[in-house]
Short mmCIF file of C-alpha atoms in Angstrom, two decimals:
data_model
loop_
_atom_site.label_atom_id
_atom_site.label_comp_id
_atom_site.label_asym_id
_atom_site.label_seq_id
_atom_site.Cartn_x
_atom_site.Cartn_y
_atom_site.Cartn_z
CA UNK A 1 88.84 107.68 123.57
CA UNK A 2 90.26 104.43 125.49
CA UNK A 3 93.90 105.01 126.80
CA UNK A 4 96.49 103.13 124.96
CA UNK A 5 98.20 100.32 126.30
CA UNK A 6 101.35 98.35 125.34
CA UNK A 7 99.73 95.40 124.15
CA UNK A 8 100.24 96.56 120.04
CA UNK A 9 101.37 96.64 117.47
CA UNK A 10 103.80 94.08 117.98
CA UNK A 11 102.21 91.52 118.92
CA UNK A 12 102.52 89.58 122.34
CA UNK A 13 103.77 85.16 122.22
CA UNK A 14 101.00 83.17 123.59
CA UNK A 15 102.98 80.63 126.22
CA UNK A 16 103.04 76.93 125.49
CA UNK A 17 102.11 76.55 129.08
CA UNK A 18 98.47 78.39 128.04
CA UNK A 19 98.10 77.20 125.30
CA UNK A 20 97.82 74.21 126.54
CA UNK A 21 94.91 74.84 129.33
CA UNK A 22 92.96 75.45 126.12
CA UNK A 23 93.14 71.54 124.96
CA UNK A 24 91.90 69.10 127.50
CA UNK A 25 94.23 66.33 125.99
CA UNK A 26 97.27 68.51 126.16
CA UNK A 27 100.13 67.42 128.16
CA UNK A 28 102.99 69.94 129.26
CA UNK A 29 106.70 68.82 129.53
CA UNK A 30 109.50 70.35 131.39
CA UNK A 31 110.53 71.65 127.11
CA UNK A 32 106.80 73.16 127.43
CA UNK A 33 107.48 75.18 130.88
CA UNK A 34 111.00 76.53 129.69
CA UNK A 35 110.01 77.69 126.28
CA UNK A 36 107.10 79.01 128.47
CA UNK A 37 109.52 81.22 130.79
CA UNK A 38 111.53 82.48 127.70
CA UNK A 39 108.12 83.48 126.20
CA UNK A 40 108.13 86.18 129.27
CA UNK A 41 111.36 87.20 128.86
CA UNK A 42 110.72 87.95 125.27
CA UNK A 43 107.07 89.40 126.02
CA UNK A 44 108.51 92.27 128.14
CA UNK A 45 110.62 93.14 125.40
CA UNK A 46 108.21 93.37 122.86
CA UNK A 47 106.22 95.59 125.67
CA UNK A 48 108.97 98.13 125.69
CA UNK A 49 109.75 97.99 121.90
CA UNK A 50 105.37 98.83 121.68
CA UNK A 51 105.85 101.63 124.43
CA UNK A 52 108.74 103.13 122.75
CA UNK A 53 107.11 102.87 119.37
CA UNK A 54 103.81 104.42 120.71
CA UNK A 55 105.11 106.98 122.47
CA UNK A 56 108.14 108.23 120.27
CA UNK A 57 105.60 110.95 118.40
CA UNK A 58 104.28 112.34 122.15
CA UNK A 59 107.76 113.58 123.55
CA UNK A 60 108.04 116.76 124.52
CA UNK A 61 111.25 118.74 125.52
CA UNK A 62 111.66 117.73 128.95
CA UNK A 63 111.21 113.91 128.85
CA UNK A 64 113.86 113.84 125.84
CA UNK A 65 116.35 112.86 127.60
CA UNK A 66 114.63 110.38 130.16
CA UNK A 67 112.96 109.03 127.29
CA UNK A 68 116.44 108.33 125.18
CA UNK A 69 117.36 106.64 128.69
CA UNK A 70 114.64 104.47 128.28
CA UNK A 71 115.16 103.43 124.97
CA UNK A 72 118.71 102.93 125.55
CA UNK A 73 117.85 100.70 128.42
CA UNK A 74 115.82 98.40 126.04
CA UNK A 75 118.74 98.46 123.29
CA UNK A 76 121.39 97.31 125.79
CA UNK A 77 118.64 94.47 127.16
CA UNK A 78 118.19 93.20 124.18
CA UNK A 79 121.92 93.09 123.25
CA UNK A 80 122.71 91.78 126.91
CA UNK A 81 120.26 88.74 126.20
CA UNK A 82 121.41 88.04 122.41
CA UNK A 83 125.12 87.66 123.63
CA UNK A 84 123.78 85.24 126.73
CA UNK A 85 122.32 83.35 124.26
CA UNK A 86 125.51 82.87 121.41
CA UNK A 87 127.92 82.55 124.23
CA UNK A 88 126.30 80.47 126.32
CA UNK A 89 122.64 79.46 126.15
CA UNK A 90 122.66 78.05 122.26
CA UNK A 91 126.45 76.39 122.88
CA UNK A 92 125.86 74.24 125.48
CA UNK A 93 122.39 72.84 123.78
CA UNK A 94 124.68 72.20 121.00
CA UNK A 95 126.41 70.24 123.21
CA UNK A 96 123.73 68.45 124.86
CA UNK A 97 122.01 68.13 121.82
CA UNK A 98 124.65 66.42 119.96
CA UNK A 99 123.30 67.94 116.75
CA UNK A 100 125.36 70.88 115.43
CA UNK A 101 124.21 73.36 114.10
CA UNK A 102 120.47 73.01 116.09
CA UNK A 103 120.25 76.71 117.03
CA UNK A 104 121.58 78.08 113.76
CA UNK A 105 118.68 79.87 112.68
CA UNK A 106 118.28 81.27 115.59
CA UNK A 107 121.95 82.62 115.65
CA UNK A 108 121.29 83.68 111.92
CA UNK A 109 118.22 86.22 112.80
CA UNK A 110 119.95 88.44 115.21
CA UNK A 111 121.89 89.27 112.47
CA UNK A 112 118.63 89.84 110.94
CA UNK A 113 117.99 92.81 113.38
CA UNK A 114 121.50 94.16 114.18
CA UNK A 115 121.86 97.05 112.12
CA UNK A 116 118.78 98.40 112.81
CA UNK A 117 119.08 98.18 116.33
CA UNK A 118 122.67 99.69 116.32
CA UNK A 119 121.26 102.54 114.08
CA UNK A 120 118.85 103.40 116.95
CA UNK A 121 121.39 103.22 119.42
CA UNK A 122 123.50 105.42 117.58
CA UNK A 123 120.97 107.93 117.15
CA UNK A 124 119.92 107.76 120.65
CA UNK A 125 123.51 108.02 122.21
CA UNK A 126 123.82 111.24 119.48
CA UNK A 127 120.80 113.03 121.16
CA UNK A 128 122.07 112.10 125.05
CA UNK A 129 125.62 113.80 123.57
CA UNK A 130 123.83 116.79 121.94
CA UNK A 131 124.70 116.19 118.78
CA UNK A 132 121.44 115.29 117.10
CA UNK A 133 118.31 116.70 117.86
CA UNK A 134 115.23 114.25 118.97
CA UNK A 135 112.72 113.73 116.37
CA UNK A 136 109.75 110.57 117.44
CA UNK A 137 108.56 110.39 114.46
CA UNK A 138 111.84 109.28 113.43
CA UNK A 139 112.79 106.80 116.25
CA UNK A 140 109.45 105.35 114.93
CA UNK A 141 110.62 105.10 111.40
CA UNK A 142 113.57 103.49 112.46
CA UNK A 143 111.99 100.88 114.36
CA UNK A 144 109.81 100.01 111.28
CA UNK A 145 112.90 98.92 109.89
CA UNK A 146 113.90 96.32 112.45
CA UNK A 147 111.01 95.44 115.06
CA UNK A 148 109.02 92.98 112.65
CA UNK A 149 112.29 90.81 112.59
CA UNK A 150 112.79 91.54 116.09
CA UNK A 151 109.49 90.32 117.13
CA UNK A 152 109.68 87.41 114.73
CA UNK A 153 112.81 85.98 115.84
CA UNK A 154 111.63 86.21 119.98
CA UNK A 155 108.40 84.47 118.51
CA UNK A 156 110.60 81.58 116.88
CA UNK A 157 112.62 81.22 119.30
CA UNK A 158 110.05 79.49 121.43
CA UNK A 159 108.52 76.56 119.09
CA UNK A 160 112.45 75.63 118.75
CA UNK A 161 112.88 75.26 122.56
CA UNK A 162 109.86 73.13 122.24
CA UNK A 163 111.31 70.92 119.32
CA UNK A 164 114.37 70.23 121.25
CA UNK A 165 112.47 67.38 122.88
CA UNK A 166 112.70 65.61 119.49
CA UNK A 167 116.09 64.96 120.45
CA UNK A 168 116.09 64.12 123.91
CA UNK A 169 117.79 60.85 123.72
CA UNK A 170 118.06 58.53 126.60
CA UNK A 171 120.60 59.69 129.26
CA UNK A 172 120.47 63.12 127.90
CA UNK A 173 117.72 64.68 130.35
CA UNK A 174 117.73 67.95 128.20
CA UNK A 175 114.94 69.25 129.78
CA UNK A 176 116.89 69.32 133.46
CA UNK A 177 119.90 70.96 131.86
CA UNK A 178 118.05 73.57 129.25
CA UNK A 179 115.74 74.70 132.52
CA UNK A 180 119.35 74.84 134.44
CA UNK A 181 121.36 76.73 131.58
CA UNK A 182 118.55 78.83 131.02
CA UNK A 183 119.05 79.85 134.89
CA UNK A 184 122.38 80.76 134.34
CA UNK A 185 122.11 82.89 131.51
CA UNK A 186 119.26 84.86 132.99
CA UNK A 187 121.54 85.32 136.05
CA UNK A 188 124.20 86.42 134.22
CA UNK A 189 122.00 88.93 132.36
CA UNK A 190 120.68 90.04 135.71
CA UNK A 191 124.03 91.00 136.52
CA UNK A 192 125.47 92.73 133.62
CA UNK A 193 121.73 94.59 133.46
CA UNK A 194 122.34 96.50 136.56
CA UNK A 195 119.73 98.17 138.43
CA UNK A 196 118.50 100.59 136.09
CA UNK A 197 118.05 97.66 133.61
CA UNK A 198 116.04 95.28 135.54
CA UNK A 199 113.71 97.72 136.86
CA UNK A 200 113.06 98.22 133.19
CA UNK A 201 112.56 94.97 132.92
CA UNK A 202 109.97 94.96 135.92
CA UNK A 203 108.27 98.32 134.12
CA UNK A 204 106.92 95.74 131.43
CA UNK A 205 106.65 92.55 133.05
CA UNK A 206 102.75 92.32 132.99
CA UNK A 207 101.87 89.40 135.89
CA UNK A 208 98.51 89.41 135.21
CA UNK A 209 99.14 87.93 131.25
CA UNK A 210 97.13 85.41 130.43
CA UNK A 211 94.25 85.48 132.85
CA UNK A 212 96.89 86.12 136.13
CA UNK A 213 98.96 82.76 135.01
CA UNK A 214 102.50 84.64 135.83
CA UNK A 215 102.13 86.23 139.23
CA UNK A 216 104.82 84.72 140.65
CA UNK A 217 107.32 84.79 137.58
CA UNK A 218 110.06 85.34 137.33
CA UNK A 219 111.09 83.02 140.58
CA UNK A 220 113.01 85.28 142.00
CA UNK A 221 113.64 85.68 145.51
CA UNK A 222 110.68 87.69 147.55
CA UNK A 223 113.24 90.37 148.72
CA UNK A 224 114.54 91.19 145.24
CA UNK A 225 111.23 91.60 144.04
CA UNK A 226 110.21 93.82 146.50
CA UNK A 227 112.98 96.16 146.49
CA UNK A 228 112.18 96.95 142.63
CA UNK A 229 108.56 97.73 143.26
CA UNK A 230 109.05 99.44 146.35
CA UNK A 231 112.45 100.89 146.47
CA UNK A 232 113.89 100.91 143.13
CA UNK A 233 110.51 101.96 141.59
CA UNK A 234 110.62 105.42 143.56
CA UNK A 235 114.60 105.68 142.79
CA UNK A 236 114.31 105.41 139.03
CA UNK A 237 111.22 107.63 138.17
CA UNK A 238 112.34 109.25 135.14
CA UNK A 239 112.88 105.25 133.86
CA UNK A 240 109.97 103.34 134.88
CA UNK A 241 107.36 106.20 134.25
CA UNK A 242 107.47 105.13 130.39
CA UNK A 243 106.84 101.55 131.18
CA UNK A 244 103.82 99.44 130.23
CA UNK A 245 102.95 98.36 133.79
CA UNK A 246 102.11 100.18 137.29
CA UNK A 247 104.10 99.25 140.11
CA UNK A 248 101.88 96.01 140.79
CA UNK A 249 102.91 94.70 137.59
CA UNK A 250 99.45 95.46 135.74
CA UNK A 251 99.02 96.75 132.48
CA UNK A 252 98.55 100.65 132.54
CA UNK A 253 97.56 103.61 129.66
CA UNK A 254 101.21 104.84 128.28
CA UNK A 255 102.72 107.88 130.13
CA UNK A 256 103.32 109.82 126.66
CA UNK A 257 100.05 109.02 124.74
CA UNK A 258 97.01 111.58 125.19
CA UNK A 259 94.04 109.75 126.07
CA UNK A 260 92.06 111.80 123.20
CA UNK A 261 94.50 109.95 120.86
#
């Protein structure tokens, strides 16, 4: 049988910036390219929420614990980025906006979501404490409750960066300042991800998606990337060794999934 890869069943947000190269009258913007780069961000996610989903049944006794690391790692990501975005991110294109309420929706489906991603945490945190004992199929079950929203709202959230040119008066330049706050947040997540967090995030960031368009995303500085894939990669084993992608950032088969399966 083929191995299994983390490319289902959630399925993966085609970037505005691709979709384009397949009309020859398209024209991208600067709203294109940044709904583009959030289309990454929310792509790795949805590569960890299919690796944790696929290999939840495959666990055996001694990657319990590495494994609840892992998933724990993707919980606190995806909390990390939801509070970037409500505190900061969707505020300040309020602001620039000038149309209140413009990222309401948005706001509205992480609540969507929230219980069933604090249920997982709490049963994850219970089996790191030793007070419940791990069961995949169950971690499954439990992200059958949530990860359809989940997926929905990262694949919304991207035609609404788009839209946002619709009210890009004159003297606004919103696309300069939503490429700018967009830095900052991811910055800021950076930061309060730690180590352990971003080299999960550079365990599923796939740079060969969409025919090798991303190699050089995210622009981070040369150094930084390096010491993840060839420092950091070695340091966190018991981490990255349930990600999606090798150390070159290519798609691999799952650690946890038998080939026969």
């Amino acid at each position: 049988m083929a191995p299994v890869y983390a490319d289902h069943p959630f399925p993966l947000i085609q970037t505005p910036v691709f979709a384009a190269k397949q009309d020859p009258h398209a024209k991208v913007d600067s709203f294109d390219r940044a709904a583009s780069e959030m289309a990454n961000a929310h792509n790795l996610m949805i590569r960890g929420l299919n690796s944790i989903y696929l290999q939840a049944p495959h666990i055996t006794a001694p990657d319990v614990k590495p494994f609840c690391r892992y998933i724990a790692a993707f919980t606190n990501l995806i909390h990390v980025h939801h509070h970037g975005e409500e505190t900061h991110f969707f505020p300040e294109v309020e602001r620039l906006s000038g149309v209140v309420g413009i990222m309401e929706t948005n706001v509205h489906q992480h609540g969507v979501f929230k219980k069933g991603l604090h249920d997982l945490d709490d049963y994850i945190n219970g089996v790191l404490a030793d007070k419940q004992e791990y069961d995949g199929k169950r971690v499954a079950q439990m992200i059958d409750v949530f990860g359809k929203s989940l997926v929905e709202h990262l694949r919304d959230e991207i035609p609404t960066l788009q839209r946002l040119r619709e009210v890009d008066g004159e003297g606004r330049k919103m696309a300069e300042a939503i490429e700018r706050i967009m830095g900052e947040e991811g910055e800021s997540s950076m930061k309060a991800l730690g180590m352990p967090g971003m080299l999960w995030c550079f365990a599923n960031l796939d740079i060969h998606f969409e025919d090798d368009r991303w190699l050089d995303w995210p622009a981070a500085p040369g150094p930084v990337k390096f010491l993840y894939r060839n420092v950091f990669w070695w340091v966190y084993t018991d981490l990255r060794k349930f990600g999606s992608v090798d150390r070159n950032g290519k798609l691999r088969a799952l650690y946890a999934v038998p080939k026969s399966e």
